[in-house]
N, CA and C atoms as an extended XYZ file, in Angstrom:
633
Properties=species:S:1:pos:R:3:atomname:S:1:resname:S:1:resid:I:1 pbc="F F F"
N       198.560      220.483      120.442 N   UNK     1
C       198.022      220.957      122.502 CA  UNK     1
C       199.804      220.830      122.465 C   UNK     1
N       200.788      220.239      122.081 N   UNK     2
C       202.394      219.774      121.692 CA  UNK     2
C       202.784      221.176      121.920 C   UNK     2
N       202.647      221.820      120.511 N   UNK     3
C       202.860      222.897      120.756 CA  UNK     3
C       203.392      224.785      121.707 C   UNK     3
N       201.422      223.745      122.164 N   UNK     4
C       201.508      224.709      122.836 CA  UNK     4
C       202.536      225.114      124.079 C   UNK     4
N       202.092      223.951      124.590 N   UNK     5
C       202.952      222.873      125.828 CA  UNK     5
C       204.766      223.558      125.789 C   UNK     5
N       205.130      223.326      125.066 N   UNK     6
C       206.392      223.630      124.569 CA  UNK     6
C       206.249      225.150      124.606 C   UNK     6
N       205.642      225.629      124.430 N   UNK     7
C       206.278      226.979      124.100 CA  UNK     7
C       206.625      227.677      125.648 C   UNK     7
N       205.435      227.173      126.325 N   UNK     8
C       204.614      227.787      127.673 CA  UNK     8
C       206.294      226.796      128.648 C   UNK     8
N       206.434      225.378      128.299 N   UNK     9
C       207.540      224.961      129.363 CA  UNK     9
C       208.717      225.808      128.644 C   UNK     9
N       209.117      226.780      127.500 N   UNK    10
C       210.264      227.501      127.334 CA  UNK    10
C       209.713      228.283      127.717 C   UNK    10
N       208.721      229.030      128.015 N   UNK    11
C       208.649      230.635      128.607 CA  UNK    11
C       208.842      230.320      129.829 C   UNK    11
N       208.724      229.129      130.787 N   UNK    12
C       209.609      229.093      132.122 CA  UNK    12
C       210.681      228.650      132.313 C   UNK    12
N       211.317      227.843      131.717 N   UNK    13
C       212.866      228.242      132.046 CA  UNK    13
C       213.349      229.305      131.472 C   UNK    13
N       212.832      230.125      130.138 N   UNK    14
C       213.513      231.289      130.232 CA  UNK    14
C       212.839      232.408      131.751 C   UNK    14
N       211.651      232.584      132.146 N   UNK    15
C       212.000      233.084      133.194 CA  UNK    15
C       212.943      232.912      133.861 C   UNK    15
N       212.926      231.708      134.567 N   UNK    16
C       213.603      231.098      135.923 CA  UNK    16
C       215.382      231.612      135.143 C   UNK    16
N       215.597      231.192      134.095 N   UNK    17
C       216.561      231.713      134.119 CA  UNK    17
C       217.121      233.175      134.086 C   UNK    17
N       216.229      234.488      133.504 N   UNK    18
C       216.369      235.111      134.101 CA  UNK    18
C       216.460      235.569      135.192 C   UNK    18
N       216.148      234.933      136.049 N   UNK    19
C       215.764      235.964      137.316 CA  UNK    19
C       216.859      235.600      137.882 C   UNK    19
N       218.116      234.506      137.842 N   UNK    20
C       219.369      234.481      137.936 CA  UNK    20
C       220.204      234.836      137.037 C   UNK    20
N       219.977      235.548      135.882 N   UNK    21
C       220.980      236.160      135.404 CA  UNK    21
C       221.811      237.282      136.135 C   UNK    21
N       222.542      237.469      135.894 N   UNK    22
C       223.612      239.455      135.971 CA  UNK    22
C       222.120      240.928      136.515 C   UNK    22
N       222.644      241.081      137.193 N   UNK    23
C       222.119      242.668      137.563 CA  UNK    23
C       222.567      243.194      136.272 C   UNK    23
N       221.282      243.734      135.242 N   UNK    24
C       221.039      244.453      134.280 CA  UNK    24
C       219.675      245.202      134.362 C   UNK    24
N       219.867      246.743      133.553 N   UNK    25
C       219.415      248.069      133.599 CA  UNK    25
C       217.415      246.191      133.699 C   UNK    25
N       218.202      246.254      132.961 N   UNK    26
C       216.661      245.015      132.384 CA  UNK    26
C       215.989      244.483      132.935 C   UNK    26
N       216.629      243.838      134.300 N   UNK    27
C       216.498      242.530      135.283 CA  UNK    27
C       215.671      243.542      136.724 C   UNK    27
N       216.502      244.731      136.824 N   UNK    28
C       215.899      245.216      137.913 CA  UNK    28
C       214.374      246.068      137.241 C   UNK    28
N       213.960      246.730      136.071 N   UNK    29
C       213.032      246.644      135.554 CA  UNK    29
C       211.738      245.864      135.849 C   UNK    29
N       211.582      244.689      135.383 N   UNK    30
C       210.919      243.805      135.437 CA  UNK    30
C       211.763      242.726      136.414 C   UNK    30
N       212.347      242.385      137.587 N   UNK    31
C       212.358      241.769      138.435 CA  UNK    31
C       211.149      241.157      138.970 C   UNK    31
N       210.042      242.223      139.296 N   UNK    32
C       209.389      241.997      140.639 CA  UNK    32
C       207.749      241.472      139.721 C   UNK    32
N       207.924      241.517      138.422 N   UNK    33
C       207.114      240.944      137.749 CA  UNK    33
C       207.636      239.194      137.360 C   UNK    33
N       208.681      238.680      137.061 N   UNK    34
C       209.769      237.863      137.282 CA  UNK    34
C       209.207      236.508      138.727 C   UNK    34
N       209.801      236.921      139.497 N   UNK    35
C       209.995      237.488      141.189 CA  UNK    35
C       208.337      237.058      141.076 C   UNK    35
N       207.640      237.771      141.612 N   UNK    36
C       206.033      237.330      141.867 CA  UNK    36
C       205.526      235.848      140.985 C   UNK    36
N       205.939      235.517      140.310 N   UNK    37
C       205.835      234.378      139.234 CA  UNK    37
C       206.346      233.059      139.589 C   UNK    37
N       207.909      232.875      139.955 N   UNK    38
C       208.226      232.284      140.659 CA  UNK    38
C       208.234      231.569      142.027 C   UNK    38
N       207.437      232.949      142.467 N   UNK    39
C       206.803      232.461      143.594 CA  UNK    39
C       206.414      231.561      144.173 C   UNK    39
N       205.291      231.010      145.030 N   UNK    40
C       206.573      230.118      146.514 CA  UNK    40
C       207.185      228.980      145.404 C   UNK    40
N       206.008      228.677      144.260 N   UNK    41
C       206.609      227.116      143.874 CA  UNK    41
C       208.102      226.835      143.066 C   UNK    41
N       208.157      228.053      142.556 N   UNK    42
C       209.797      227.954      141.087 CA  UNK    42
C       210.366      228.720      141.538 C   UNK    42
N       210.846      229.400      143.397 N   UNK    43
C       212.106      229.761      143.022 CA  UNK    43
C       212.714      229.543      143.384 C   UNK    43
N       213.854      229.888      142.817 N   UNK    44
C       215.749      229.075      143.040 CA  UNK    44
C       216.314      229.365      143.858 C   UNK    44
N       215.382      228.706      144.420 N   UNK    45
C       217.143      228.510      145.943 CA  UNK    45
C       218.386      227.705      145.982 C   UNK    45
N       218.958      228.145      146.024 N   UNK    46
C       220.840      227.683      146.190 CA  UNK    46
C       221.306      226.836      147.287 C   UNK    46
N       220.730      227.172      148.549 N   UNK    47
C       221.163      227.018      149.736 CA  UNK    47
C       221.242      225.850      149.712 C   UNK    47
N       221.338      224.667      148.701 N   UNK    48
C       221.877      222.826      149.409 CA  UNK    48
C       223.518      223.286      148.361 C   UNK    48
N       223.767      224.495      147.573 N   UNK    49
C       224.815      224.367      147.402 CA  UNK    49
C       225.981      225.046      147.653 C   UNK    49
N       225.440      226.285      149.342 N   UNK    50
C       225.536      227.337      149.652 CA  UNK    50
C       226.414      226.632      150.170 C   UNK    50
N       228.276      227.465      150.159 N   UNK    51
C       228.982      227.045      151.551 CA  UNK    51
C       228.341      227.082      152.714 C   UNK    51
N       227.484      228.034      153.495 N   UNK    52
C       227.151      228.541      154.720 CA  UNK    52
C       225.298      227.995      154.033 C   UNK    52
N       225.514      226.609      154.198 N   UNK    53
C       224.220      225.955      154.238 CA  UNK    53
C       222.662      226.557      156.012 C   UNK    53
N       222.526      226.690      155.733 N   UNK    54
C       221.220      226.466      157.472 CA  UNK    54
C       221.688      225.669      157.772 C   UNK    54
N       221.599      226.200      159.233 N   UNK    55
C       222.237      225.790      159.908 CA  UNK    55
C       221.367      225.642      161.682 C   UNK    55
N       219.832      225.867      161.886 N   UNK    56
C       219.220      225.748      162.400 CA  UNK    56
C       217.335      225.278      162.216 C   UNK    56
N       216.745      225.210      162.892 N   UNK    57
C       215.211      225.372      162.623 CA  UNK    57
C       214.270      226.202      162.617 C   UNK    57
N       213.643      226.715      162.087 N   UNK    58
C       213.086      228.109      161.896 CA  UNK    58
C       211.901      227.872      162.029 C   UNK    58
N       210.804      228.381      161.724 N   UNK    59
C       208.759      227.813      161.888 CA  UNK    59
C       208.025      229.464      162.073 C   UNK    59
N       207.377      229.407      161.891 N   UNK    60
C       206.219      230.801      162.460 CA  UNK    60
C       205.082      229.837      163.060 C   UNK    60
N       204.789      230.974      163.813 N   UNK    61
C       203.018      230.176      164.658 CA  UNK    61
C       202.717      231.801      164.573 C   UNK    61
N       201.378      231.238      165.543 N   UNK    62
C       200.090      232.577      164.908 CA  UNK    62
C       199.466      232.420      166.074 C   UNK    62
N       198.787      233.147      166.213 N   UNK    63
C       197.653      233.749      167.303 CA  UNK    63
C       196.751      234.040      166.964 C   UNK    63
N       194.702      234.241      167.458 N   UNK    64
C       194.460      235.596      166.690 CA  UNK    64
C       193.634      236.583      167.991 C   UNK    64
N       193.149      237.422      167.963 N   UNK    65
C       192.449      238.336      169.060 CA  UNK    65
C       191.273      238.879      168.549 C   UNK    65
N       189.918      237.952      169.393 N   UNK    66
C       188.183      238.011      169.844 CA  UNK    66
C       188.279      238.934      169.136 C   UNK    66
N       187.155      238.569      169.355 N   UNK    67
C       186.530      240.446      168.699 CA  UNK    67
C       185.713      241.238      169.873 C   UNK    67
N       185.829      240.017      171.778 N   UNK    68
C       185.693      240.370      172.686 CA  UNK    68
C       187.232      241.066      173.080 C   UNK    68
N       187.827      239.889      173.042 N   UNK    69
C       189.609      240.937      173.335 CA  UNK    69
C       190.192      240.645      174.154 C   UNK    69
N       190.001      238.894      174.054 N   UNK    70
C       190.599      237.924      174.421 CA  UNK    70
C       191.599      237.302      173.469 C   UNK    70
N       192.232      236.414      173.478 N   UNK    71
C       193.823      236.012      172.141 CA  UNK    71
C       193.510      234.204      172.945 C   UNK    71
N       193.417      234.019      171.609 N   UNK    72
C       193.793      232.783      171.657 CA  UNK    72
C       195.811      232.150      172.074 C   UNK    72
N       195.886      230.321      171.320 N   UNK    73
C       197.243      230.369      171.824 CA  UNK    73
C       197.863      229.904      170.934 C   UNK    73
N       199.187      230.183      170.403 N   UNK    74
C       199.481      229.636      169.621 CA  UNK    74
C       199.807      228.884      168.519 C   UNK    74
N       199.344      228.732      167.117 N   UNK    75
C       198.865      228.033      166.483 CA  UNK    75
C       199.322      227.898      166.041 C   UNK    75
N       201.034      225.916      165.426 N   UNK    76
C       202.193      225.991      164.693 CA  UNK    76
C       201.735      226.209      162.650 C   UNK    76
N       201.740      227.518      162.655 N   UNK    77
C       201.745      227.135      160.778 CA  UNK    77
C       202.837      226.098      160.785 C   UNK    77
N       203.732      226.195      160.338 N   UNK    78
C       204.943      225.760      160.181 CA  UNK    78
C       205.191      224.168      159.702 C   UNK    78
N       204.873      223.104      160.921 N   UNK    79
C       205.018      221.727      161.542 CA  UNK    79
C       204.212      220.901      160.189 C   UNK    79
N       203.264      221.098      160.787 N   UNK    80
C       202.419      219.702      159.863 CA  UNK    80
C       202.709      220.053      158.372 C   UNK    80
N       202.740      221.190      157.657 N   UNK    81
C       203.560      220.299      156.422 CA  UNK    81
C       204.951      220.232      156.551 C   UNK    81
N       205.593      220.304      157.399 N   UNK    82
C       207.199      219.815      157.341 CA  UNK    82
C       207.452      218.622      157.441 C   UNK    82
N       206.757      218.491      158.351 N   UNK    83
C       205.795      217.023      158.142 CA  UNK    83
C       205.761      215.074      157.507 C   UNK    83
N       204.555      216.890      156.764 N   UNK    84
C       203.431      216.181      155.180 CA  UNK    84
C       204.887      215.646      154.219 C   UNK    84
N       206.198      217.198      153.833 N   UNK    85
C       207.473      216.932      153.387 CA  UNK    85
C       207.964      215.370      153.756 C   UNK    85
N       208.320      215.689      154.922 N   UNK    86
C       209.472      214.428      155.428 CA  UNK    86
C       208.289      212.510      155.054 C   UNK    86
N       207.572      213.244      155.964 N   UNK    87
C       206.396      211.856      155.574 CA  UNK    87
C       206.359      210.991      154.065 C   UNK    87
N       206.100      212.097      152.638 N   UNK    88
C       206.548      211.552      151.828 CA  UNK    88
C       206.996      211.949      150.455 C   UNK    88
N       208.176      211.646      150.771 N   UNK    89
C       209.915      211.605      150.430 CA  UNK    89
C       210.047      211.347      148.943 C   UNK    89
N       209.538      210.508      148.183 N   UNK    90
C       209.238      210.680      146.249 CA  UNK    90
C       208.151      211.850      146.194 C   UNK    90
N       206.850      211.803      146.365 N   UNK    91
C       206.819      212.804      146.128 CA  UNK    91
C       206.291      213.446      147.354 C   UNK    91
N       207.399      214.810      148.354 N   UNK    92
C       206.716      215.445      148.806 CA  UNK    92
C       205.613      216.638      148.344 C   UNK    92
N       205.439      217.664      149.575 N   UNK    93
C       204.252      218.087      149.708 CA  UNK    93
C       205.137      219.173      149.884 C   UNK    93
N       204.629      220.988      148.453 N   UNK    94
C       205.870      222.137      148.392 CA  UNK    94
C       205.175      222.978      149.249 C   UNK    94
N       203.549      222.491      150.601 N   UNK    95
C       203.136      223.700      150.753 CA  UNK    95
C       203.885      224.528      152.091 C   UNK    95
N       205.132      223.538      152.221 N   UNK    96
C       206.176      223.953      153.147 CA  UNK    96
C       206.453      225.616      152.957 C   UNK    96
N       206.330      225.613      151.871 N   UNK    97
C       207.628      226.969      150.756 CA  UNK    97
C       207.180      227.999      151.067 C   UNK    97
N       205.144      228.389      151.063 N   UNK    98
C       204.941      228.976      151.499 CA  UNK    98
C       204.741      229.654      152.353 C   UNK    98
N       205.790      229.614      153.678 N   UNK    99
C       205.903      229.450      154.486 CA  UNK    99
C       207.755      230.257      154.565 C   UNK    99
N       208.104      228.891      154.082 N   UNK   100
C       209.568      228.963      154.280 CA  UNK   100
C       210.346      230.486      153.759 C   UNK   100
N       209.420      230.841      152.378 N   UNK   101
C       210.064      231.853      151.606 CA  UNK   101
C       209.527      233.543      151.592 C   UNK   101
N       208.528      232.864      152.715 N   UNK   102
C       208.485      234.584      153.491 CA  UNK   102
C       209.606      234.160      153.984 C   UNK   102
N       209.244      234.299      155.541 N   UNK   103
C       210.098      233.844      156.470 CA  UNK   103
C       211.751      233.943      155.618 C   UNK   103
N       212.594      233.790      155.066 N   UNK   104
C       213.314      233.704      154.211 CA  UNK   104
C       213.782      235.769      153.672 C   UNK   104
N       212.396      236.297      153.102 N   UNK   105
C       212.475      237.115      152.951 CA  UNK   105
C       212.516      238.680      153.682 C   UNK   105
N       212.459      237.405      155.192 N   UNK   106
C       212.645      238.644      155.969 CA  UNK   106
C       212.734      239.132      156.750 C   UNK   106
N       213.664      238.519      156.997 N   UNK   107
C       215.582      239.478      157.667 CA  UNK   107
C       216.327      239.389      156.027 C   UNK   107
N       215.876      239.443      154.544 N   UNK   108
C       217.045      239.459      153.402 CA  UNK   108
C       217.068      239.849      153.874 C   UNK   108
N       219.068      241.270      153.368 N   UNK   109
C       219.271      241.799      152.589 CA  UNK   109
C       219.597      241.484      151.759 C   UNK   109
N       220.361      242.646      150.764 N   UNK   110
C       221.130      242.925      149.993 CA  UNK   110
C       222.566      243.121      150.113 C   UNK   110
N       223.489      242.284      149.759 N   UNK   111
C       223.944      241.843      150.146 CA  UNK   111
C       225.794      242.495      149.858 C   UNK   111
N       225.070      243.771      148.855 N   UNK   112
C       226.111      244.578      148.917 CA  UNK   112
C       225.960      245.778      149.585 C   UNK   112
N       224.380      245.836      150.190 N   UNK   113
C       224.255      246.910      150.986 CA  UNK   113
C       224.940      246.454      151.694 C   UNK   113
N       224.438      245.219      152.928 N   UNK   114
C       225.695      244.838      153.473 CA  UNK   114
C       227.243      245.152      153.982 C   UNK   114
N       227.120      245.034      152.645 N   UNK   115
C       228.747      245.855      152.553 CA  UNK   115
C       229.636      246.936      152.973 C   UNK   115
N       228.237      247.456      152.306 N   UNK   116
C       228.565      249.552      152.487 CA  UNK   116
C       228.500      249.542      153.990 C   UNK   116
N       227.224      248.851      154.243 N   UNK   117
C       227.172      249.067      155.713 CA  UNK   117
C       228.463      248.576      157.128 C   UNK   117
N       228.322      247.733      156.208 N   UNK   118
C       229.425      247.172      157.217 CA  UNK   118
C       230.790      248.275      157.085 C   UNK   118
N       231.645      248.420      155.779 N   UNK   119
C       232.028      249.066      155.613 CA  UNK   119
C       232.340      250.817      156.869 C   UNK   119
N       231.197      251.637      156.449 N   UNK   120
C       231.293      252.424      156.545 CA  UNK   120
C       230.619      252.668      157.850 C   UNK   120
N       230.165      251.694      158.349 N   UNK   121
C       229.533      251.888      160.200 CA  UNK   121
C       229.246      253.204      160.914 C   UNK   121
N       230.561      253.107      160.760 N   UNK   122
C       230.605      254.428      161.902 CA  UNK   122
C       230.254      256.081      161.322 C   UNK   122
N       230.337      256.295      160.239 N   UNK   123
C       229.349      257.416      159.648 CA  UNK   123
C       228.883      257.039      159.418 C   UNK   123
N       227.657      256.503      160.056 N   UNK   124
C       225.863      256.264      159.792 CA  UNK   124
C       225.846      257.191      160.674 C   UNK   124
N       225.001      258.106      160.046 N   UNK   125
C       224.257      258.740      161.940 CA  UNK   125
C       223.740      258.382      162.581 C   UNK   125
N       223.485      258.833      163.311 N   UNK   126
C       222.313      258.015      165.015 CA  UNK   126
C       221.033      258.293      163.862 C   UNK   126
N       220.036      258.902      163.947 N   UNK   127
C       219.087      258.323      163.211 CA  UNK   127
C       219.018      257.758      162.218 C   UNK   127
N       219.819      257.276      161.299 N   UNK   128
C       219.836      255.947      160.730 CA  UNK   128
C       219.328      254.968      161.378 C   UNK   128
N       219.927      255.206      162.900 N   UNK   129
C       220.135      253.810      162.729 CA  UNK   129
C       218.797      253.181      163.726 C   UNK   129
N       218.179      251.916      164.344 N   UNK   130
C       217.531      251.554      165.043 CA  UNK   130
C       217.665      251.347      166.728 C   UNK   130
N       216.320      251.091      167.415 N   UNK   131
C       217.030      251.233      169.080 CA  UNK   131
C       218.201      249.872      169.465 C   UNK   131
N       218.107      249.715      168.691 N   UNK   132
C       219.211      247.953      168.988 CA  UNK   132
C       220.464      248.433      168.044 C   UNK   132
N       220.527      249.663      167.327 N   UNK   133
C       221.529      249.596      167.289 CA  UNK   133
C       222.296      250.117      165.426 C   UNK   133
N       221.433      248.864      165.415 N   UNK   134
C       221.168      249.340      162.938 CA  UNK   134
C       220.211      249.783      162.206 C   UNK   134
N       221.630      249.608      161.820 N   UNK   135
C       220.855      250.282      160.363 CA  UNK   135
C       219.385      249.960      159.542 C   UNK   135
N       218.798      251.235      159.489 N   UNK   136
C       217.936      251.041      159.118 CA  UNK   136
C       217.285      250.713      157.479 C   UNK   136
N       216.538      250.158      157.726 N   UNK   137
C       216.526      249.381      156.110 CA  UNK   137
C       216.002      250.288      154.861 C   UNK   137
N       216.391      250.126      153.529 N   UNK   138
C       215.793      250.723      152.563 CA  UNK   138
C       214.758      250.644      152.467 C   UNK   138
N       213.492      251.753      151.781 N   UNK   139
C       212.514      251.883      151.669 CA  UNK   139
C       212.397      250.472      150.876 C   UNK   139
N       212.632      249.913      150.209 N   UNK   140
C       212.161      248.556      148.629 CA  UNK   140
C       212.311      247.518      150.044 C   UNK   140
N       213.911      247.923      151.319 N   UNK   141
C       213.629      246.385      152.451 CA  UNK   141
C       212.599      246.583      152.235 C   UNK   141
N       212.051      246.947      153.732 N   UNK   142
C       210.879      247.607      154.224 CA  UNK   142
C       209.839      247.157      153.116 C   UNK   142
N       209.567      247.376      152.637 N   UNK   143
C       208.704      246.947      151.214 CA  UNK   143
C       208.584      245.010      151.142 C   UNK   143
N       209.502      244.529      150.972 N   UNK   144
C       209.701      243.721      150.789 CA  UNK   144
C       209.062      242.956      152.823 C   UNK   144
N       209.880      243.061      153.205 N   UNK   145
C       210.210      242.494      154.997 CA  UNK   145
C       208.244      243.220      155.762 C   UNK   145
N       207.608      244.499      154.870 N   UNK   146
C       206.179      244.437      155.160 CA  UNK   146
C       205.105      243.233      154.114 C   UNK   146
N       205.622      242.853      153.186 N   UNK   147
C       204.610      242.293      151.805 CA  UNK   147
C       204.712      240.104      153.239 C   UNK   147
N       205.845      240.269      153.649 N   UNK   148
C       206.711      239.161      152.954 CA  UNK   148
C       205.547      239.016      155.132 C   UNK   148
N       205.966      239.871      155.972 N   UNK   149
C       204.741      239.890      156.694 CA  UNK   149
C       203.457      239.950      157.091 C   UNK   149
N       202.567      240.338      155.966 N   UNK   150
C       201.494      240.033      155.707 CA  UNK   150
C       200.570      238.625      155.076 C   UNK   150
N       201.800      238.629      153.589 N   UNK   151
C       201.441      237.356      153.607 CA  UNK   151
C       201.376      235.988      155.234 C   UNK   151
N       202.705      235.951      155.369 N   UNK   152
C       202.748      235.694      156.724 CA  UNK   152
C       201.170      235.341      157.438 C   UNK   152
N       200.899      236.564      158.067 N   UNK   153
C       199.124      236.138      158.496 CA  UNK   153
C       198.008      236.290      158.065 C   UNK   153
N       198.174      236.387      156.266 N   UNK   154
C       197.248      236.422      155.918 CA  UNK   154
C       197.000      234.529      155.935 C   UNK   154
N       197.907      234.388      155.664 N   UNK   155
C       198.061      231.850      155.660 CA  UNK   155
C       197.704      231.592      156.898 C   UNK   155
N       198.363      232.893      157.985 N   UNK   156
C       198.069      231.903      159.165 CA  UNK   156
C       196.640      232.365      159.427 C   UNK   156
N       195.824      233.380      158.957 N   UNK   157
C       194.825      232.845      158.926 CA  UNK   157
C       194.164      232.510      158.883 C   UNK   157
N       194.048      231.737      157.349 N   UNK   158
C       193.727      230.537      156.704 CA  UNK   158
C       193.785      228.939      157.321 C   UNK   158
N       195.152      228.891      158.330 N   UNK   159
C       194.963      227.293      158.901 CA  UNK   159
C       194.732      227.668      160.223 C   UNK   159
N       193.550      228.765      160.280 N   UNK   160
C       193.292      229.153      161.930 CA  UNK   160
C       191.547      229.090      162.111 C   UNK   160
N       190.913      227.998      160.572 N   UNK   161
C       189.755      228.320      161.082 CA  UNK   161
C       189.050      228.624      161.848 C   UNK   161
N       189.147      227.906      163.196 N   UNK   162
C       187.958      227.993      164.209 CA  UNK   162
C       188.834      229.262      165.282 C   UNK   162
N       189.643      229.437      165.041 N   UNK   163
C       190.323      230.563      166.153 CA  UNK   163
C       189.083      231.842      166.276 C   UNK   163
N       188.871      232.058      167.365 N   UNK   164
C       187.114      232.760      167.634 CA  UNK   164
C       186.020      232.768      167.153 C   UNK   164
N       185.482      230.890      166.772 N   UNK   165
C       184.784      230.946      166.353 CA  UNK   165
C       184.574      231.425      164.991 C   UNK   165
N       185.606      231.788      164.487 N   UNK   166
C       185.546      231.567      162.781 CA  UNK   166
C       185.699      233.268      162.264 C   UNK   166
N       186.186      234.049      163.268 N   UNK   167
C       186.065      235.889      163.063 CA  UNK   167
C       186.923      236.321      164.331 C   UNK   167
N       188.007      236.277      164.029 N   UNK   168
C       188.846      237.514      163.782 CA  UNK   168
C       189.238      238.258      164.406 C   UNK   168
N       189.323      238.647      164.763 N   UNK   169
C       189.497      240.485      164.919 CA  UNK   169
C       191.027      240.842      164.612 C   UNK   169
N       192.131      239.958      164.669 N   UNK   170
C       193.718      240.483      164.385 CA  UNK   170
C       194.855      239.124      164.304 C   UNK   170
N       194.893      238.926      164.050 N   UNK   171
C       196.174      237.865      163.862 CA  UNK   171
C       197.703      238.571      164.689 C   UNK   171
N       198.663      237.684      164.479 N   UNK   172
C       199.557      238.503      165.157 CA  UNK   172
C       200.918      237.026      164.384 C   UNK   172
N       201.871      237.503      164.449 N   UNK   173
C       202.958      236.014      164.047 CA  UNK   173
C       204.059      236.058      164.394 C   UNK   173
N       204.450      235.009      164.928 N   UNK   174
C       205.507      235.343      165.406 CA  UNK   174
C       206.428      233.832      164.261 C   UNK   174
N       207.684      234.849      164.795 N   UNK   175
C       208.761      233.479      163.666 CA  UNK   175
C       209.530      233.467      164.916 C   UNK   175
N       209.783      231.918      165.053 N   UNK   176
C       211.742      231.492      166.445 CA  UNK   176
C       212.514      230.560      164.883 C   UNK   176
N       213.263      231.573      165.516 N   UNK   177
C       215.621      230.290      164.848 CA  UNK   177
C       215.794      229.588      166.313 C   UNK   177
N       215.928      228.142      165.511 N   UNK   178
C       217.028      227.536      167.263 CA  UNK   178
C       217.730      226.902      166.283 C   UNK   178
N       218.555      227.438      167.175 N   UNK   179
C       219.891      227.033      166.139 CA  UNK   179
C       220.524      225.579      166.764 C   UNK   179
N       220.936      225.103      165.546 N   UNK   180
C       221.233      223.119      165.672 CA  UNK   180
C       222.890      223.345      166.104 C   UNK   180
N       222.528      222.108      166.435 N   UNK   181
C       224.088      221.268      166.809 CA  UNK   181
C       225.198      221.444      166.575 C   UNK   181
N       226.096      222.305      165.937 N   UNK   182
C       226.851      221.327      164.569 CA  UNK   182
C       226.895      219.995      163.912 C   UNK   182
N       227.331      219.436      162.826 N   UNK   183
C       227.309      218.102      162.149 CA  UNK   183
C       227.197      217.726      163.748 C   UNK   183
N       229.323      217.583      163.667 N   UNK   184
C       229.703      216.730      164.587 CA  UNK   184
C       229.215      216.612      165.414 C   UNK   184
N       228.375      216.973      166.128 N   UNK   185
C       228.308      217.034      167.443 CA  UNK   185
C       226.233      216.741      168.032 C   UNK   185
N       225.662      216.332      166.377 N   UNK   186
C       224.749      215.276      166.254 CA  UNK   186
C       223.435      214.499      167.396 C   UNK   186
N       224.686      214.337      168.103 N   UNK   187
C       224.714      212.392      169.147 CA  UNK   187
C       224.831      213.043      170.316 C   UNK   187
N       225.400      214.372      170.671 N   UNK   188
C       225.562      214.606      171.701 CA  UNK   188
C       224.141      214.612      172.376 C   UNK   188
N       224.209      214.250      173.752 N   UNK   189
C       222.983      214.939      174.322 CA  UNK   189
C       222.554      216.335      174.710 C   UNK   189
N       222.177      216.110      174.761 N   UNK   190
C       221.559      218.040      174.972 CA  UNK   190
C       221.974      218.198      176.050 C   UNK   190
N       222.076      219.694      176.368 N   UNK   191
C       222.227      219.270      177.732 CA  UNK   191
C       221.284      220.911      177.844 C   UNK   191
N       220.978      220.979      179.230 N   UNK   192
C       219.932      221.670      179.930 CA  UNK   192
C       220.269      223.426      179.506 C   UNK   192
N       219.432      224.416      179.440 N   UNK   193
C       219.967      225.914      179.930 CA  UNK   193
C       220.830      225.778      178.373 C   UNK   193
N       220.732      225.173      177.532 N   UNK   194
C       221.802      225.196      175.873 CA  UNK   194
C       220.876      225.695      174.893 C   UNK   194
N       219.821      225.876      174.650 N   UNK   195
C       218.867      225.247      173.871 CA  UNK   195
C       218.416      227.078      173.612 C   UNK   195
N       219.624      226.850      172.398 N   UNK   196
C       218.924      228.613      171.478 CA  UNK   196
C       217.944      229.194      171.369 C   UNK   196
N       217.025      229.556      171.154 N   UNK   197
C       216.275      231.003      170.433 CA  UNK   197
C       215.748      231.971      170.425 C   UNK   197
N       215.520      231.490      168.862 N   UNK   198
C       215.705      233.265      169.011 CA  UNK   198
C       213.941      234.088      168.366 C   UNK   198
N       214.050      234.529      168.988 N   UNK   199
C       211.958      234.864      168.979 CA  UNK   199
C       212.085      236.846      167.995 C   UNK   199
N       211.205      236.525      166.845 N   UNK   200
C       211.009      238.052      166.817 CA  UNK   200
C       208.859      237.910      166.411 C   UNK   200
N       208.162      238.874      167.367 N   UNK   201
C       206.537      238.989      166.699 CA  UNK   201
C       206.859      240.351      165.995 C   UNK   201
N       205.449      240.027      165.261 N   UNK   202
C       205.595      241.175      164.311 CA  UNK   202
C       204.467      242.027      164.650 C   UNK   202
N       203.844      243.094      164.056 N   UNK   203
C       202.433      243.716      164.305 CA  UNK   203
C       201.863      242.807      164.469 C   UNK   203
N       200.722      243.780      164.670 N   UNK   204
C       198.877      242.596      164.942 CA  UNK   204
C       198.600      243.720      163.398 C   UNK   204
N       198.245      241.979      162.924 N   UNK   205
C       197.605      242.665      161.235 CA  UNK   205
C       195.441      242.773      161.765 C   UNK   205
N       194.529      243.353      161.206 N   UNK   206
C       193.387      243.474      160.738 CA  UNK   206
C       192.780      242.362      160.487 C   UNK   206
N       192.269      241.442      160.766 N   UNK   207
C       191.832      240.220      159.356 CA  UNK   207
C       190.925      240.319      157.966 C   UNK   207
N       190.473      240.857      158.633 N   UNK   208
C       189.606      241.797      157.811 CA  UNK   208
C       190.006      242.628      156.657 C   UNK   208
N       190.937      242.928      156.667 N   UNK   209
C       192.013      243.511      155.907 CA  UNK   209
C       193.093      242.081      155.393 C   UNK   209
N       192.451      241.709      156.518 N   UNK   210
C       193.287      239.717      155.018 CA  UNK   210
C       193.135      239.349      154.769 C   UNK   210
N       191.675      239.291      154.198 N   UNK   211
C       190.988      238.652      153.494 CA  UNK   211
C       190.514      239.116      152.666 C   UNK   211
């Protein structure tokens, strides 16, 4: 048993190390499988040491459309688990990662592609941009975003068991990002109308396909 436990632990650390290794043909080939194992509980996230750490409050709201066409109020999916983690500092719940990890995946893009897009933004054809003038995502980026939205929709459905009498027709997810003041101004009184919140609504998802 000890040998088996040691082997499994060694395999876990090997996969975690592999996920942080430089890009190679071998990593490109097997990265999806390794990422599937690590997410969401063992995701390697180094934002704590990043030169530009997160400086906002972000979360997910969800609502349901019933069979009769009526729509419920938004349900706060994020806050209960964030509060639970804050109330247990020594043994915090990691359930909040089930929401935070997909949220990061939604707007995450390849840094190399971002630099290339910025460098050649004047050469990009108009048909490769969306209505807001942003460059359309690559197929792999769009697939990752779609999978993240679908996961959030499915998870939100499990957090709303009483919505529409337990039988909703569709689920819609809303992601919000509220900018926080700089650390140097953390104690300054809030000014009316200065609270900046960005909201992103995603397409409705059929509940029957999420179960």
